[in-house]
PDB file of C-alpha atoms in Angstrom:
ATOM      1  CA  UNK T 137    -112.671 171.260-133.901  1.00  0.00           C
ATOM      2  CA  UNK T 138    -114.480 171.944-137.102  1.00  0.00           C
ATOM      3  CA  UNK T 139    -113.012 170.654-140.653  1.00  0.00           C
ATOM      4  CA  UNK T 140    -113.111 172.772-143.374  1.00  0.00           C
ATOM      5  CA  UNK T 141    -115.250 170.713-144.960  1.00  0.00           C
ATOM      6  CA  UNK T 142    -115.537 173.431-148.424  1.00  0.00           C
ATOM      7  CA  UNK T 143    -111.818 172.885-148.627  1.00  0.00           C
ATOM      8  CA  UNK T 144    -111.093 169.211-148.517  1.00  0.00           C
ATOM      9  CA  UNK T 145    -110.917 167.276-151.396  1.00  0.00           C
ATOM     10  CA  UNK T 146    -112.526 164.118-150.405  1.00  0.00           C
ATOM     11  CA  UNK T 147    -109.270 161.853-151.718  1.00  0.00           C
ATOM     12  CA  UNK T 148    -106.719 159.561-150.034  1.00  0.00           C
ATOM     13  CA  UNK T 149    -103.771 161.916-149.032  1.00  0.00           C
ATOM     14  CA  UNK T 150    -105.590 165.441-149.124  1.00  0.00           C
ATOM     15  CA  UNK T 151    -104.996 167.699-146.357  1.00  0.00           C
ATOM     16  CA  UNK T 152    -107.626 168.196-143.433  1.00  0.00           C
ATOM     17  CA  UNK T 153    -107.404 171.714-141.325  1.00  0.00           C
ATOM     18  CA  UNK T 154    -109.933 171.359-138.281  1.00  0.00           C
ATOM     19  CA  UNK T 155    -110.924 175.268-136.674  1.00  0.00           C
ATOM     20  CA  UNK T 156    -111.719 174.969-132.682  1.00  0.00           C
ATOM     21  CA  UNK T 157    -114.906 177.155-132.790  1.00  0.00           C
ATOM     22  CA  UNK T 158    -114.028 180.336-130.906  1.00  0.00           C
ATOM     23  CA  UNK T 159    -116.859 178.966-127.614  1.00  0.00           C
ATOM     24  CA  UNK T 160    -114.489 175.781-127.436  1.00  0.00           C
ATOM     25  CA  UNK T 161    -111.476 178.287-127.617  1.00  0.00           C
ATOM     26  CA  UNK T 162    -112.853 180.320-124.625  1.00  0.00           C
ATOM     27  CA  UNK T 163    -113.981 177.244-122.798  1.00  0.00           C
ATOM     28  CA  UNK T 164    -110.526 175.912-122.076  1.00  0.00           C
ATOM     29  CA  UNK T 165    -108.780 179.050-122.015  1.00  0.00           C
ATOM     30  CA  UNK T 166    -107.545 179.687-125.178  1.00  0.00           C
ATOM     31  CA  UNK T 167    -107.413 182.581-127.414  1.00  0.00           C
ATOM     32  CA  UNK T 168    -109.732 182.413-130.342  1.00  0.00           C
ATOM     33  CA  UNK T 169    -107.928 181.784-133.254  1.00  0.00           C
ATOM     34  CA  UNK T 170    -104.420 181.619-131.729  1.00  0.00           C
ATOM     35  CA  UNK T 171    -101.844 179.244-130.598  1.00  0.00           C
ATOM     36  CA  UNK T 172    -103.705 175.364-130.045  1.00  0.00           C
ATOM     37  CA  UNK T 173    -106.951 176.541-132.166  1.00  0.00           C
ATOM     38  CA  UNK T 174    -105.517 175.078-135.131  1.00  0.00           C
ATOM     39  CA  UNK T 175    -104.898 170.945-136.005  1.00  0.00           C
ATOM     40  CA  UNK T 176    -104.451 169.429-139.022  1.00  0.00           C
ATOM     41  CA  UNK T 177    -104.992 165.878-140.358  1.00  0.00           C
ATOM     42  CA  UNK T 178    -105.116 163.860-143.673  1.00  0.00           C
ATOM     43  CA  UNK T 179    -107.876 161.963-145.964  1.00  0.00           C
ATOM     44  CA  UNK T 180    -106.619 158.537-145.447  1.00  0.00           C
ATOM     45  CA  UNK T 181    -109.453 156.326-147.249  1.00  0.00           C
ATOM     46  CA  UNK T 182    -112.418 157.388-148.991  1.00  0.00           C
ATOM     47  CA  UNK T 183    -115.609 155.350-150.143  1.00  0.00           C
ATOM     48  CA  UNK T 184    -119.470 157.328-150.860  1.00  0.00           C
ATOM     49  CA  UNK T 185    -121.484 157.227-149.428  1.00  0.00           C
ATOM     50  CA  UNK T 186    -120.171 154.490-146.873  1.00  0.00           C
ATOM     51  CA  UNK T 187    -116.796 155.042-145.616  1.00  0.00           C
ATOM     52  CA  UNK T 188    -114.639 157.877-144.619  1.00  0.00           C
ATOM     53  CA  UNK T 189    -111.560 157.755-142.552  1.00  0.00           C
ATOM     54  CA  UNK T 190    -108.732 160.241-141.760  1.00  0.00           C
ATOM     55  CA  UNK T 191    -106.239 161.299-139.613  1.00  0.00           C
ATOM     56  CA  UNK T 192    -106.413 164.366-136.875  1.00  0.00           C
ATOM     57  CA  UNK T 193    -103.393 165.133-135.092  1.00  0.00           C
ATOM     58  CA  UNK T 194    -102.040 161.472-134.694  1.00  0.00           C
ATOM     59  CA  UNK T 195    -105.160 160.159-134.202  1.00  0.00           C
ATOM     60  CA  UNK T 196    -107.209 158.159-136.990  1.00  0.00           C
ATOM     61  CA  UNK T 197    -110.772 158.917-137.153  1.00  0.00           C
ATOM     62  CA  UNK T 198    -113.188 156.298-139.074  1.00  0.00           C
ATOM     63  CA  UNK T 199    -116.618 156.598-140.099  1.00  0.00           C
ATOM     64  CA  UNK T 200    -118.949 153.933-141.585  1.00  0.00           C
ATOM     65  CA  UNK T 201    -122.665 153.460-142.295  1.00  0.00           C
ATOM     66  CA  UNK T 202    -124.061 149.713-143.097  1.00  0.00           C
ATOM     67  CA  UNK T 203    -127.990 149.538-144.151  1.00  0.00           C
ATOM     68  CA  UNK T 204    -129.893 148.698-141.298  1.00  0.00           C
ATOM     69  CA  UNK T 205    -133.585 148.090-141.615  1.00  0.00           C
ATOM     70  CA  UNK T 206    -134.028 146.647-138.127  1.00  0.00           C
ATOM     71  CA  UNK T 207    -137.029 148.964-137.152  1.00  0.00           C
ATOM     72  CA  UNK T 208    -138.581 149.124-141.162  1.00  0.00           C
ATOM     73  CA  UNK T 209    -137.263 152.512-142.139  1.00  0.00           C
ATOM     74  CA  UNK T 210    -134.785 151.902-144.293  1.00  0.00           C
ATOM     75  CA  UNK T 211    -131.912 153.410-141.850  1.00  0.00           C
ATOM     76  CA  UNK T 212    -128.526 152.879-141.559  1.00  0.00           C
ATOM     77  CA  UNK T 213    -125.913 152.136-138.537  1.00  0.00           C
ATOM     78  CA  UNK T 214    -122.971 154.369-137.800  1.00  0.00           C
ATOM     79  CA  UNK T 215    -119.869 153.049-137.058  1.00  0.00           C
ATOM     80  CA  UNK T 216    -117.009 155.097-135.595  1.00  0.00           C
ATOM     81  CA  UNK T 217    -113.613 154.403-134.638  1.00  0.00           C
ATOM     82  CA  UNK T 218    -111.412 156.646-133.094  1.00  0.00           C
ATOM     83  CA  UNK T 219    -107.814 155.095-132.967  1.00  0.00           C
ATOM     84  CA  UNK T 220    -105.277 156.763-130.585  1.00  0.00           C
ATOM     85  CA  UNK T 221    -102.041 156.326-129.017  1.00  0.00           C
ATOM     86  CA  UNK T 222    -101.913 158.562-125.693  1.00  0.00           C
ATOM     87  CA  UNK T 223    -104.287 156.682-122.788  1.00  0.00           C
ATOM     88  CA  UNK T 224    -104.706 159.875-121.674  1.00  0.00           C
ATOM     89  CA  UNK T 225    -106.976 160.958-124.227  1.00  0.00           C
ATOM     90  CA  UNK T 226    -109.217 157.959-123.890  1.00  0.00           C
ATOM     91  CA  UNK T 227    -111.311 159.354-121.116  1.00  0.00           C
ATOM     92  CA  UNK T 228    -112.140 162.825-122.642  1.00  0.00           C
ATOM     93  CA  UNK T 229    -112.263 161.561-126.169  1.00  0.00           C
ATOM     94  CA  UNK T 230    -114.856 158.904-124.769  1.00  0.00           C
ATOM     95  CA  UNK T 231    -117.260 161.108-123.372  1.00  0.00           C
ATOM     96  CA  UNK T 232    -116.842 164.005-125.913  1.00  0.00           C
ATOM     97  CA  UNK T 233    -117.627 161.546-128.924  1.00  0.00           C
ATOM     98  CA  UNK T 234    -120.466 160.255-126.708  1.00  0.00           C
ATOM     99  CA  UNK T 235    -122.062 163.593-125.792  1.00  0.00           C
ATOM    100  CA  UNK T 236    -120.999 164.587-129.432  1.00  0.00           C
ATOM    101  CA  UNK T 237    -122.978 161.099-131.032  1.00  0.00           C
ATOM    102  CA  UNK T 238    -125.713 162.152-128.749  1.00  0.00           C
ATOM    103  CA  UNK T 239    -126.470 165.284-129.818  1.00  0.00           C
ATOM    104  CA  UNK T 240    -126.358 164.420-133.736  1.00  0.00           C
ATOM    105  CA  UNK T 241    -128.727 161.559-133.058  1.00  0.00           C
ATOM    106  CA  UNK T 242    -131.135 164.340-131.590  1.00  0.00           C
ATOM    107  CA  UNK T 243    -130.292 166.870-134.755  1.00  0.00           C
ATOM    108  CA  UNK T 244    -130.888 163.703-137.403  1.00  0.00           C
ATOM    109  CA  UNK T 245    -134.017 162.904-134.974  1.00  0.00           C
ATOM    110  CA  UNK T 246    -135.612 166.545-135.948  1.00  0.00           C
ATOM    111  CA  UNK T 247    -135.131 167.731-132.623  1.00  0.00           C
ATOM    112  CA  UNK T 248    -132.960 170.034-130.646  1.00  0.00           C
ATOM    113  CA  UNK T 249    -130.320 168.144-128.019  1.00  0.00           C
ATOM    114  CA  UNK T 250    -131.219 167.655-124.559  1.00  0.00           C
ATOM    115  CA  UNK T 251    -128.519 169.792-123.165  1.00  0.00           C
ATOM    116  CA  UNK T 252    -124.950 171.248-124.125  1.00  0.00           C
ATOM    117  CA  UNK T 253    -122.746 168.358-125.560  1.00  0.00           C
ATOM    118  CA  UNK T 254    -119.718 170.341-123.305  1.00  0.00           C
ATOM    119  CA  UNK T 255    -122.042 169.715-120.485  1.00  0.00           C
ATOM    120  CA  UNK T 256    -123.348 166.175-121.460  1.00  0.00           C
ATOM    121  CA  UNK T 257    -119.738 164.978-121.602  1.00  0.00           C
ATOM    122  CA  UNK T 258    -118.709 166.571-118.036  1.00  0.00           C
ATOM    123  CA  UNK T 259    -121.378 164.613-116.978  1.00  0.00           C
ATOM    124  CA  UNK T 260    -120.549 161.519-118.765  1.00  0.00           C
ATOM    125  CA  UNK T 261    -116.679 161.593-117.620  1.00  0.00           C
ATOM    126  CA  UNK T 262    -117.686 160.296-114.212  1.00  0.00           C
ATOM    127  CA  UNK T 263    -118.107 156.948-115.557  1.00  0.00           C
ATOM    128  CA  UNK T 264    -115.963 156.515-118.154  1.00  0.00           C
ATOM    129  CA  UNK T 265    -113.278 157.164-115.977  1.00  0.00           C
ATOM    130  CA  UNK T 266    -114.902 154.661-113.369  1.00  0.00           C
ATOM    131  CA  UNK T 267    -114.930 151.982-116.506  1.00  0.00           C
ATOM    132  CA  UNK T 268    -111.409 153.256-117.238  1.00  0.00           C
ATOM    133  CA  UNK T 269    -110.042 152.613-113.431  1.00  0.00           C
ATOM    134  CA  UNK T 270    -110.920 148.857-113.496  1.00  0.00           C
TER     135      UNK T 270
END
C-alpha cells in the first residue's frame, strides 16, 4: 500500500488513504483498483523531522530516527514499530517490513535492491515462521 503522501496533512487526527499499487493488486489476485485495494488510516502523532506515527487499518505504524554517529557520518537510526492485534499478521508483516527495510537501505545506499522485496520476503517467511513456531 502506498499513502497519498500529497494529500495528508502531516497533523494528529488527519486522514491517511494507502493505494495497493496495481503489481501488488495482481499479485494476490485482486482487481486493480477494486474491492481490498483501498485502506485507510489516521495521523496519530507528529514530530519533524524525528517522529511519525499513524494508524493503517487497526494497526499503528511508528517511525523514529535518533542521531547516530557510530561509523563518523553523521547518520541516523531508524526505529519502527508496527503494533497489531491479529497473530496472524505477524508472520507476513515480519518479513514484508524486513524485505521492505531491506530494499530502502539499498535505495538510501545509492544502489538498486538485490532482488524483488515480494520475493525477498517469500524467502524470508521460512524463518520467521520457524521463530514464530517456538
Amino acid at each position: 500500500m502506498v499513502p497519498d503522501a500529497g494529500r495528508v496533512r502531516p497533523d494528529p487526527g488527519a486522514a491517511i488513504r494507502f493505494d495497493m499499487p496495481d503489481s501488488t493488486a495482481e499479485r494476490y489476485g485482486l482487481t486493480p483498483g477494486g474491492p481490498g485495494t483501498v485502506s485507510h488510516g489516521q495521523i496519530v502523532r507528529v514530530e519533524p523531522p524525528h517522529l511519525l506515527e499513524y494508524t493503517w487499518d487497526g494497526e499503528t505504524l511508528r517511525w523514529e530516527l535518533f542521531p547516530d554517529d557510530t561509523d563518523g557520518t553523521d547518520g541516523c537510526r531508524l526505529v519502527f514499530t508496527n503494533v497489531f492485534d491479529d497473530r496472524d499478521t505477524a508472520l507476513p508483516a515480519a518479513a514484508g517490513w524486513h524485505a521492505g527495510l531491506e530494499t530502502l537501505a539499498a535505495e538510501l545506499d545509492g544502489g538498486p535492491p538485490a532482488r524483488s522485496p515480494w520475493d525477498r520476503a517469500d524467502e524470508l517467511a521460512p524463518a520467521y515462521a520457524a521463530s514464530f513456531a517456538g
